[in-house]
Coordinates of C-alpha atoms in Angstrom, one line a residue:
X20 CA 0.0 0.0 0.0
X21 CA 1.6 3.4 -0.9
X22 CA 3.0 5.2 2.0
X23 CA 0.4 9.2 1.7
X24 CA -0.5 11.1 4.7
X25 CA -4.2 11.8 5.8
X26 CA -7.4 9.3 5.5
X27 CA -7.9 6.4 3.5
X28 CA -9.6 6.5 0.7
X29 CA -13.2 5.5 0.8
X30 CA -15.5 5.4 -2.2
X31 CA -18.1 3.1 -3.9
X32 CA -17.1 2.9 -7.4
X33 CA -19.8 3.9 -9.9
X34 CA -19.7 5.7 -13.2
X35 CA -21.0 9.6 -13.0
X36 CA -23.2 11.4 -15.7
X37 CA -21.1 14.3 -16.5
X38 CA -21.2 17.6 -17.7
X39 CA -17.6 18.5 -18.5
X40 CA -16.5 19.3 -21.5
X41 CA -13.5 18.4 -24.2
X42 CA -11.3 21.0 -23.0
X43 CA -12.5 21.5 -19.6
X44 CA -6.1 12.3 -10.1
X45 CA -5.6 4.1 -8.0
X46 CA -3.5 2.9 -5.2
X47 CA -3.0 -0.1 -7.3
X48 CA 0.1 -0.8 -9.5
X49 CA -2.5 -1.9 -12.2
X50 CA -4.5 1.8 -13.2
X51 CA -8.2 1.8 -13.4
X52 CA -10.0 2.7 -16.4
X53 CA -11.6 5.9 -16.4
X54 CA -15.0 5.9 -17.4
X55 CA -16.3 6.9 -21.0
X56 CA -15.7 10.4 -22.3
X57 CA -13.0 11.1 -19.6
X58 CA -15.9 11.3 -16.4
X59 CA -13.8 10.6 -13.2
X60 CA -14.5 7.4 -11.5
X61 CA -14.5 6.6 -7.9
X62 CA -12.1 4.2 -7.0
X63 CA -13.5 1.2 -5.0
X64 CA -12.5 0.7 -1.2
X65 CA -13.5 -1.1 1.6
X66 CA -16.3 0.6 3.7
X67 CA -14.4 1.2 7.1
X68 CA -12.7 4.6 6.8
X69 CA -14.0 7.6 9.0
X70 CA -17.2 9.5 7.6
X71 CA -18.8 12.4 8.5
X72 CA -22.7 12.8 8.2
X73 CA -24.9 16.2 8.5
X74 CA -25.7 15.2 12.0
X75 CA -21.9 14.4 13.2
X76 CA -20.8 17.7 11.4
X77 CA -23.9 19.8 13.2
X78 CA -25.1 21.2 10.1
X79 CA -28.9 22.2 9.1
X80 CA -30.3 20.5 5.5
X81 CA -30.9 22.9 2.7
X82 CA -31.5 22.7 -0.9
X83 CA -28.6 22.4 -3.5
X84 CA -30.3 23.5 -6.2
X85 CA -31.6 27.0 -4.4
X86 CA -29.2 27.6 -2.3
X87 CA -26.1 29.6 -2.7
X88 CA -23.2 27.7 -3.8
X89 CA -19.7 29.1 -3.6
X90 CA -16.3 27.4 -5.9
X91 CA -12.9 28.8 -5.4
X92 CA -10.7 28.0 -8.2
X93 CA -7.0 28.5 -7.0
X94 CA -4.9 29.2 -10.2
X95 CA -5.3 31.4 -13.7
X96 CA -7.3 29.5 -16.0
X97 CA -4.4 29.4 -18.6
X98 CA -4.0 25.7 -17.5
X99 CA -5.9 23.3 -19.6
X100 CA -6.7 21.3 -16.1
X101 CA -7.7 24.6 -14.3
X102 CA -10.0 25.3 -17.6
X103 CA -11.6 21.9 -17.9
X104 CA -11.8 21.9 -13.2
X105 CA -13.5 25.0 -13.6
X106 CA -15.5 24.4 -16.9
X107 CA -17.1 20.9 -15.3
X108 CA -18.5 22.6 -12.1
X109 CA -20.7 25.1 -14.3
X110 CA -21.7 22.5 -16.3
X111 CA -22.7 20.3 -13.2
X112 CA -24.4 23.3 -11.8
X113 CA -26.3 23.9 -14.6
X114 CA -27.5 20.4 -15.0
X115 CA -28.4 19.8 -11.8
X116 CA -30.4 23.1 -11.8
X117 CA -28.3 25.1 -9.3
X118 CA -29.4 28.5 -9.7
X119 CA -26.9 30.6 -8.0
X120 CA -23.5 29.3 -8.0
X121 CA -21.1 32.1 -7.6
X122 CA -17.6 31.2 -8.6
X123 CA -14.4 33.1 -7.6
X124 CA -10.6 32.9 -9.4
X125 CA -7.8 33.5 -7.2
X126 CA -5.0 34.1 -10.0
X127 CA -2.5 31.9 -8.5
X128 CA -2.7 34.1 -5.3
X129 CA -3.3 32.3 -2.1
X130 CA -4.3 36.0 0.0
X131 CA -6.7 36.2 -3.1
X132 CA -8.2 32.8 -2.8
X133 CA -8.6 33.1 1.0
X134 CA -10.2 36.5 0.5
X135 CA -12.5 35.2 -2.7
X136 CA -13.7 32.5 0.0
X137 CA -14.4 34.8 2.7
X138 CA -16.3 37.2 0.4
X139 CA -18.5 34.1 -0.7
X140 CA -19.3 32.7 3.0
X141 CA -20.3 36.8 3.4
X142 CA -22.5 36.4 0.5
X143 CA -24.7 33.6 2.1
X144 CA -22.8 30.7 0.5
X145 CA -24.5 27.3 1.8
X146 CA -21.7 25.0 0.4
X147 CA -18.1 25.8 -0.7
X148 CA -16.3 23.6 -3.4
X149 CA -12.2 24.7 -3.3
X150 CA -9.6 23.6 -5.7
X151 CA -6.7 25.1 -3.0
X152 CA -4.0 26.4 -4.1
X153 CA -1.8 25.9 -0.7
X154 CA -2.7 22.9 1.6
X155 CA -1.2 25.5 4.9
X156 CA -3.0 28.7 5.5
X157 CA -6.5 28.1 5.4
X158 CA -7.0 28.3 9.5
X159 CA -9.2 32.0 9.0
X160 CA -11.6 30.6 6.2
X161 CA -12.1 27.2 8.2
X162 CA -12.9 28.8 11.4
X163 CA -15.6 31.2 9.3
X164 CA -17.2 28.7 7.8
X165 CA -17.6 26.3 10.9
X166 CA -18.8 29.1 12.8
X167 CA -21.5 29.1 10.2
X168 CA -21.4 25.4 9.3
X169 CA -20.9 25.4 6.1
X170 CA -19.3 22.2 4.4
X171 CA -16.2 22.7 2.4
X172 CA -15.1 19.9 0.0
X173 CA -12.1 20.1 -1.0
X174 CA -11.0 19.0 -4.9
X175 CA -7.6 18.5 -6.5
X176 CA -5.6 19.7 -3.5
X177 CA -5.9 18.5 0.0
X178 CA -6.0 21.7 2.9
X179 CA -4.3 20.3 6.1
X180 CA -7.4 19.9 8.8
X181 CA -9.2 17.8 10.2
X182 CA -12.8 16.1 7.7
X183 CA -16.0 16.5 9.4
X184 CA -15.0 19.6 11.5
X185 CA -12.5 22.1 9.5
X186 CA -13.8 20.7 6.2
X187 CA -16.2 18.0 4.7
X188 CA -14.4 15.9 3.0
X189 CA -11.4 15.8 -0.1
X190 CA -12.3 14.4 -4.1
X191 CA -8.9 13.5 -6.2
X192 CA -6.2 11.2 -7.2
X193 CA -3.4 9.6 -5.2
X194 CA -0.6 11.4 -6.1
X195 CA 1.7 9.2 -4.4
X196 CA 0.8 6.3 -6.3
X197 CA 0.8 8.7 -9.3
X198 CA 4.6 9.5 -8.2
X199 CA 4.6 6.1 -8.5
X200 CA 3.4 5.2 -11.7
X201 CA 5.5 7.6 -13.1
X202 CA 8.9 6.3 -12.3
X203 CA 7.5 3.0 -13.3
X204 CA 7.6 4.5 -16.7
X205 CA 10.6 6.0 -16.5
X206 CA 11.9 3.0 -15.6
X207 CA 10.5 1.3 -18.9
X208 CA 11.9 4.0 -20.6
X209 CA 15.4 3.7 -19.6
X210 CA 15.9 0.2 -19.4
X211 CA 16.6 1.0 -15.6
X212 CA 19.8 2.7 -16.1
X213 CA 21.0 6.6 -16.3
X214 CA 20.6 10.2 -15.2
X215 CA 17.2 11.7 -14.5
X216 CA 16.1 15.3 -13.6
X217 CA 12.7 16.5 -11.5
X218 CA 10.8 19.6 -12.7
X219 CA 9.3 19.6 -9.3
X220 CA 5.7 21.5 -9.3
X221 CA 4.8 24.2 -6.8
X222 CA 6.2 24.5 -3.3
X223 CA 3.1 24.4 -0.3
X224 CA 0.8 21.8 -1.7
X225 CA 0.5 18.6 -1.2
X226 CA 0.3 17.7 -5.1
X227 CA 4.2 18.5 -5.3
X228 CA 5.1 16.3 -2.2
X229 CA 3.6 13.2 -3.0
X230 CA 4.1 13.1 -6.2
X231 CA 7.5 13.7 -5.9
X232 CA 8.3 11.7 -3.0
X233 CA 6.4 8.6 -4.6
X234 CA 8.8 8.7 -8.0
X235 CA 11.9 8.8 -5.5
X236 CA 10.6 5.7 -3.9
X237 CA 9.7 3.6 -6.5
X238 CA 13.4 4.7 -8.5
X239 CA 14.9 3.9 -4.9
X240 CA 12.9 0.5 -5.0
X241 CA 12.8 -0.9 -8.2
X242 CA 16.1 0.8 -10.6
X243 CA 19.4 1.8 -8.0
X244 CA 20.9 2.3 -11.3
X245 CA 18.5 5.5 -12.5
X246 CA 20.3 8.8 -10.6
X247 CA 18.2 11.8 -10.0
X248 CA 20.8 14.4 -10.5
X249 CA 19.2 17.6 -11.4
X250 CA 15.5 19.0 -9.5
X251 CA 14.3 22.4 -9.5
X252 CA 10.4 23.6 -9.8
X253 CA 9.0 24.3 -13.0
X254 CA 6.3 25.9 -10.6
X255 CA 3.5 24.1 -13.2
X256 CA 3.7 26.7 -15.5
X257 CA 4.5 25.7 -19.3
X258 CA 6.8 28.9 -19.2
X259 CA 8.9 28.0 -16.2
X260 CA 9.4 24.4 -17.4
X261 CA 10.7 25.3 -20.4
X262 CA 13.6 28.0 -18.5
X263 CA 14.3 24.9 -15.9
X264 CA 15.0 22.4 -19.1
X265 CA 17.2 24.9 -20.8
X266 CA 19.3 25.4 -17.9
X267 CA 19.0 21.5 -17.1
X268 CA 20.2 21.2 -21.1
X269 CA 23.5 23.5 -20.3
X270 CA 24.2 21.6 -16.7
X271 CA 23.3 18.5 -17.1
X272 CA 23.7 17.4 -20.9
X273 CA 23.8 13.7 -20.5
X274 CA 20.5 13.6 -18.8
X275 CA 18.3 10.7 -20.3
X276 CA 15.1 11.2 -18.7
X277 CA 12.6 14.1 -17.5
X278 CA 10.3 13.7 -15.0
X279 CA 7.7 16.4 -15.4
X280 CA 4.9 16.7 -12.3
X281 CA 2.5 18.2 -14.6
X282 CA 2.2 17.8 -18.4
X283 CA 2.6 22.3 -18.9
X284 CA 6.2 21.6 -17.7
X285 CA 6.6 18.8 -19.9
X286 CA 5.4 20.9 -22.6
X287 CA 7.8 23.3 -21.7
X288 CA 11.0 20.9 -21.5
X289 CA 10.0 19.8 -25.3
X290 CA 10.2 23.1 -26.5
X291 CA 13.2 24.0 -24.9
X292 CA 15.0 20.7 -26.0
X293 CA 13.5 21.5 -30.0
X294 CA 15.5 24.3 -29.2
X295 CA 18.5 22.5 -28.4
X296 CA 18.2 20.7 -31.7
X297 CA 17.2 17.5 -30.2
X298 CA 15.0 14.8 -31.6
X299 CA 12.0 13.1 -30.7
X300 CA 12.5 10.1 -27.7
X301 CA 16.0 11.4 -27.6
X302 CA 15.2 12.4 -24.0
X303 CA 12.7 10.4 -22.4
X304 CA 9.6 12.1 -20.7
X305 CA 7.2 11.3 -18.2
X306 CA 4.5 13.4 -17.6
X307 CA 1.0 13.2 -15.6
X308 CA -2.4 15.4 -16.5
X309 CA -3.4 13.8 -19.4
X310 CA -4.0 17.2 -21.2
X311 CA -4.9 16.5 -25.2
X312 CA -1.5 18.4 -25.9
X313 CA 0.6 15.9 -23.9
X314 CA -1.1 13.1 -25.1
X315 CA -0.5 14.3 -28.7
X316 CA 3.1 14.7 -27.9
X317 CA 3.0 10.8 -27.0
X318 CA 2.1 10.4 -30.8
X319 CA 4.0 12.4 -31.5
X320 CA 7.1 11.1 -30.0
X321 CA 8.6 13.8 -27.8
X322 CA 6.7 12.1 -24.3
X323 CA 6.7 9.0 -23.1
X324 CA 4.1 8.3 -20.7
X325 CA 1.6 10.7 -19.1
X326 CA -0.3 9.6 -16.0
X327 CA -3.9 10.9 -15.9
X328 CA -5.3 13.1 -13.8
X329 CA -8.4 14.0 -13.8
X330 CA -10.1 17.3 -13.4
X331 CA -13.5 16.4 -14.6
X332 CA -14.6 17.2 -10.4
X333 CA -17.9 18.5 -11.0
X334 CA -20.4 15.3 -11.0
X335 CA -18.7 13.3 -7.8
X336 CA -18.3 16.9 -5.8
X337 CA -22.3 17.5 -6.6
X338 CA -23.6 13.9 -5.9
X339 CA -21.5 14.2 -2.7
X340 CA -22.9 17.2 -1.0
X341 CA -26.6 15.9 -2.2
X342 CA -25.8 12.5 -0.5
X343 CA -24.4 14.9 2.3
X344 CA -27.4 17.4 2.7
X345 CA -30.1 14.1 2.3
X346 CA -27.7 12.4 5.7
X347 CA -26.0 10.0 4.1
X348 CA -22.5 9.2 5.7
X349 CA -19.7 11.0 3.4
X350 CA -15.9 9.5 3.7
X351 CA -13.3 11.8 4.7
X352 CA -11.3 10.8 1.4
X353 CA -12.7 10.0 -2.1
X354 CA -10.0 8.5 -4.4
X355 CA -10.7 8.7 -8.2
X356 CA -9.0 6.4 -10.6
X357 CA -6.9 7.8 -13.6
X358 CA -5.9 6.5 -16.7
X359 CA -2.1 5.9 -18.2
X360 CA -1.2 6.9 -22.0
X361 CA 1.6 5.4 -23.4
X362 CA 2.8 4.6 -27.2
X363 CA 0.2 2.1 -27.5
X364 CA -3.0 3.6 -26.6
X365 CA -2.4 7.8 -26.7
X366 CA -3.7 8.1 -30.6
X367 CA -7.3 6.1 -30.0
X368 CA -7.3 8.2 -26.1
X369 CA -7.2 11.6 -27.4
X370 CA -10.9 11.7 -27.2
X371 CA -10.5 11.4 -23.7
X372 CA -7.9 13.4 -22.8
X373 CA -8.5 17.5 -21.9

């Protein structure tokens, strides 16, 4: 079982109707398929992690549908995951017939985001879906909105606080076992042997940490032989992954393998090595998102492997505060499933990539 901080997952897997768009994160060694169309699915777990039910939480029951519902998106909408995370709550909202859903961006600025929150629990909000940018921090929103009991679910990005009294519950991937997955690529790729660098994602999250410490695991466990010599953040950005791989180009020019945390870095670190004159598959990349750009550099020979994951949130986060509000018992965690794209399947999977 993949060493992660926090609660177990808990979920009962089923496929959700979805709403998201084309351009809108398994604990297994073996990935799950995603559903059809790219709709997250819940992974499957055994029923006997912690749960938190209206009652427990001290809540009152209100409608969904009228009442005011408040999502914090964390980061500028130039990332095809923040576009398609953003673009699948409206669609879920509108589907469901929530008539008031207010929706905030914090430009990549965590005093923002925590002020975009507040402003919303002043506003009346009922419910609060965040996509957090920083898992620290969050102490003044938290104690606001359990004054007024408000559940917070928390998607993409785990806030570090206690389920059923700072927050509701958390919806995404395992980005351990992601980490994971990954370097079980790389691994594939190189034959098990040679010099590896880490364009690490963000700082303050725990997206960054886990993914990063489970690659370093499973290289430690499984190929002594692969060194990670070079690591510095790319910060997620498309921009900063490309500066990162030209500076990786000039310091480290026998490197054999990149290990990108999100797919705009990867993106980033093939442009910069186009610009180095070098071909496709000449450096190996591994990536995870599963953005349609990413998956097309798979065909077209400049990645690897990307490991999906998924932003398609809006469904599961729905169905789980209606199964919340009506007292059914929500788990603390919800683990989705994501897909892999490799050589052999990334031309027919473009359909379901973002």
């Amino acid at each position: 079982m993949s060493r992660r901080r926090g609660w177990a997952a808990l979920a009962v897997a089923a496929l959700l109707a979805t709403g998201a768009c084309a351009k809108s994160e398994d604990t297994s060694d073996t990935p799950a398929p995603a559903g059809s169309a790219g709709e997250q699915v819940a992974q499957s777990a055994a029923a006997d992690g912690p749960t938190c039910t209206l009652q427990s939480f001290g809540g009152q029951a209100f409608d969904v549908k009228t009442a005011t519902v408040g999502f914090s998106q964390s980061e500028k909408e130039a990332n095809p995951f923040r576009i398609a995370e953003t673009q699948s709550i409206k669609d879920e909202a509108k589907a469901l017939g929530i008539a008031n859903l207010r929706v905030t961006n914090a430009q990549s600025q965590f005093s923002k985001q925590i002020s975009d929150v507040q402003q919303l629990i002043a506003q009346g909000a009922k419910l609060l879906v965040i996509a957090p940018l920083n898992s620290d921090g969050w102490e003044p929103v938290l104690k606001q909105a359990a004054e007024k009991k408000i559940p917070i679910i928390t998607i993409d990005r785990k806030i570090n606080a206690q389920p059923c009294t700072d927050y509701l519950t958390f919806i995404g991937s395992d980005f351990y076992e992601q980490g994971k997955r990954a370097a079980d690529q790389m691994i594939a790729a190189l034959g098990g042997n040679g010099e590896v660098a880490i364009l690490l994602g963000a700082p303050g999250n725990n997206v960054t940490t886990d993914r990063t410490a489970g690659f370093k695991d499973r290289i430690a466990e499984k190929a002594p032989n692969i060194k990670i010599t070079f690591e510095q953040t790319g910060e997620f950005t498309r921009e900063k992954g490309q500066q990162v791989t030209e500076q990786l180009i000039q310091s480290r020019p026998g490197t054999s393998g990149i290990y990108a945390e999100n797919d705009e870095m990867a993106l980033g670190a093939v442009t910069a090595l186009k610009g180095a004159g070098k071909t496709p598959g000449q450096v190996k990349i591994v990536s995870i998102d599963g953005t349609r750009a990413a998956v097309q550099g798979i065909v077209d020979g400049w990645l690897y492997s990307v490991i999906e994951s998924n932003p398609r949130f809006g469904p599961l986060a729905f169905q789980t505060a209606q199964k919340f509000v009506a007292g059914e018992a929500i788990p603390a965690t919800t683990i989705i499933s994501d897909r892999e794209y490799t050589t052999a399947n990334a031309k027919d999977s473009l359909g379901h990539a973002y």
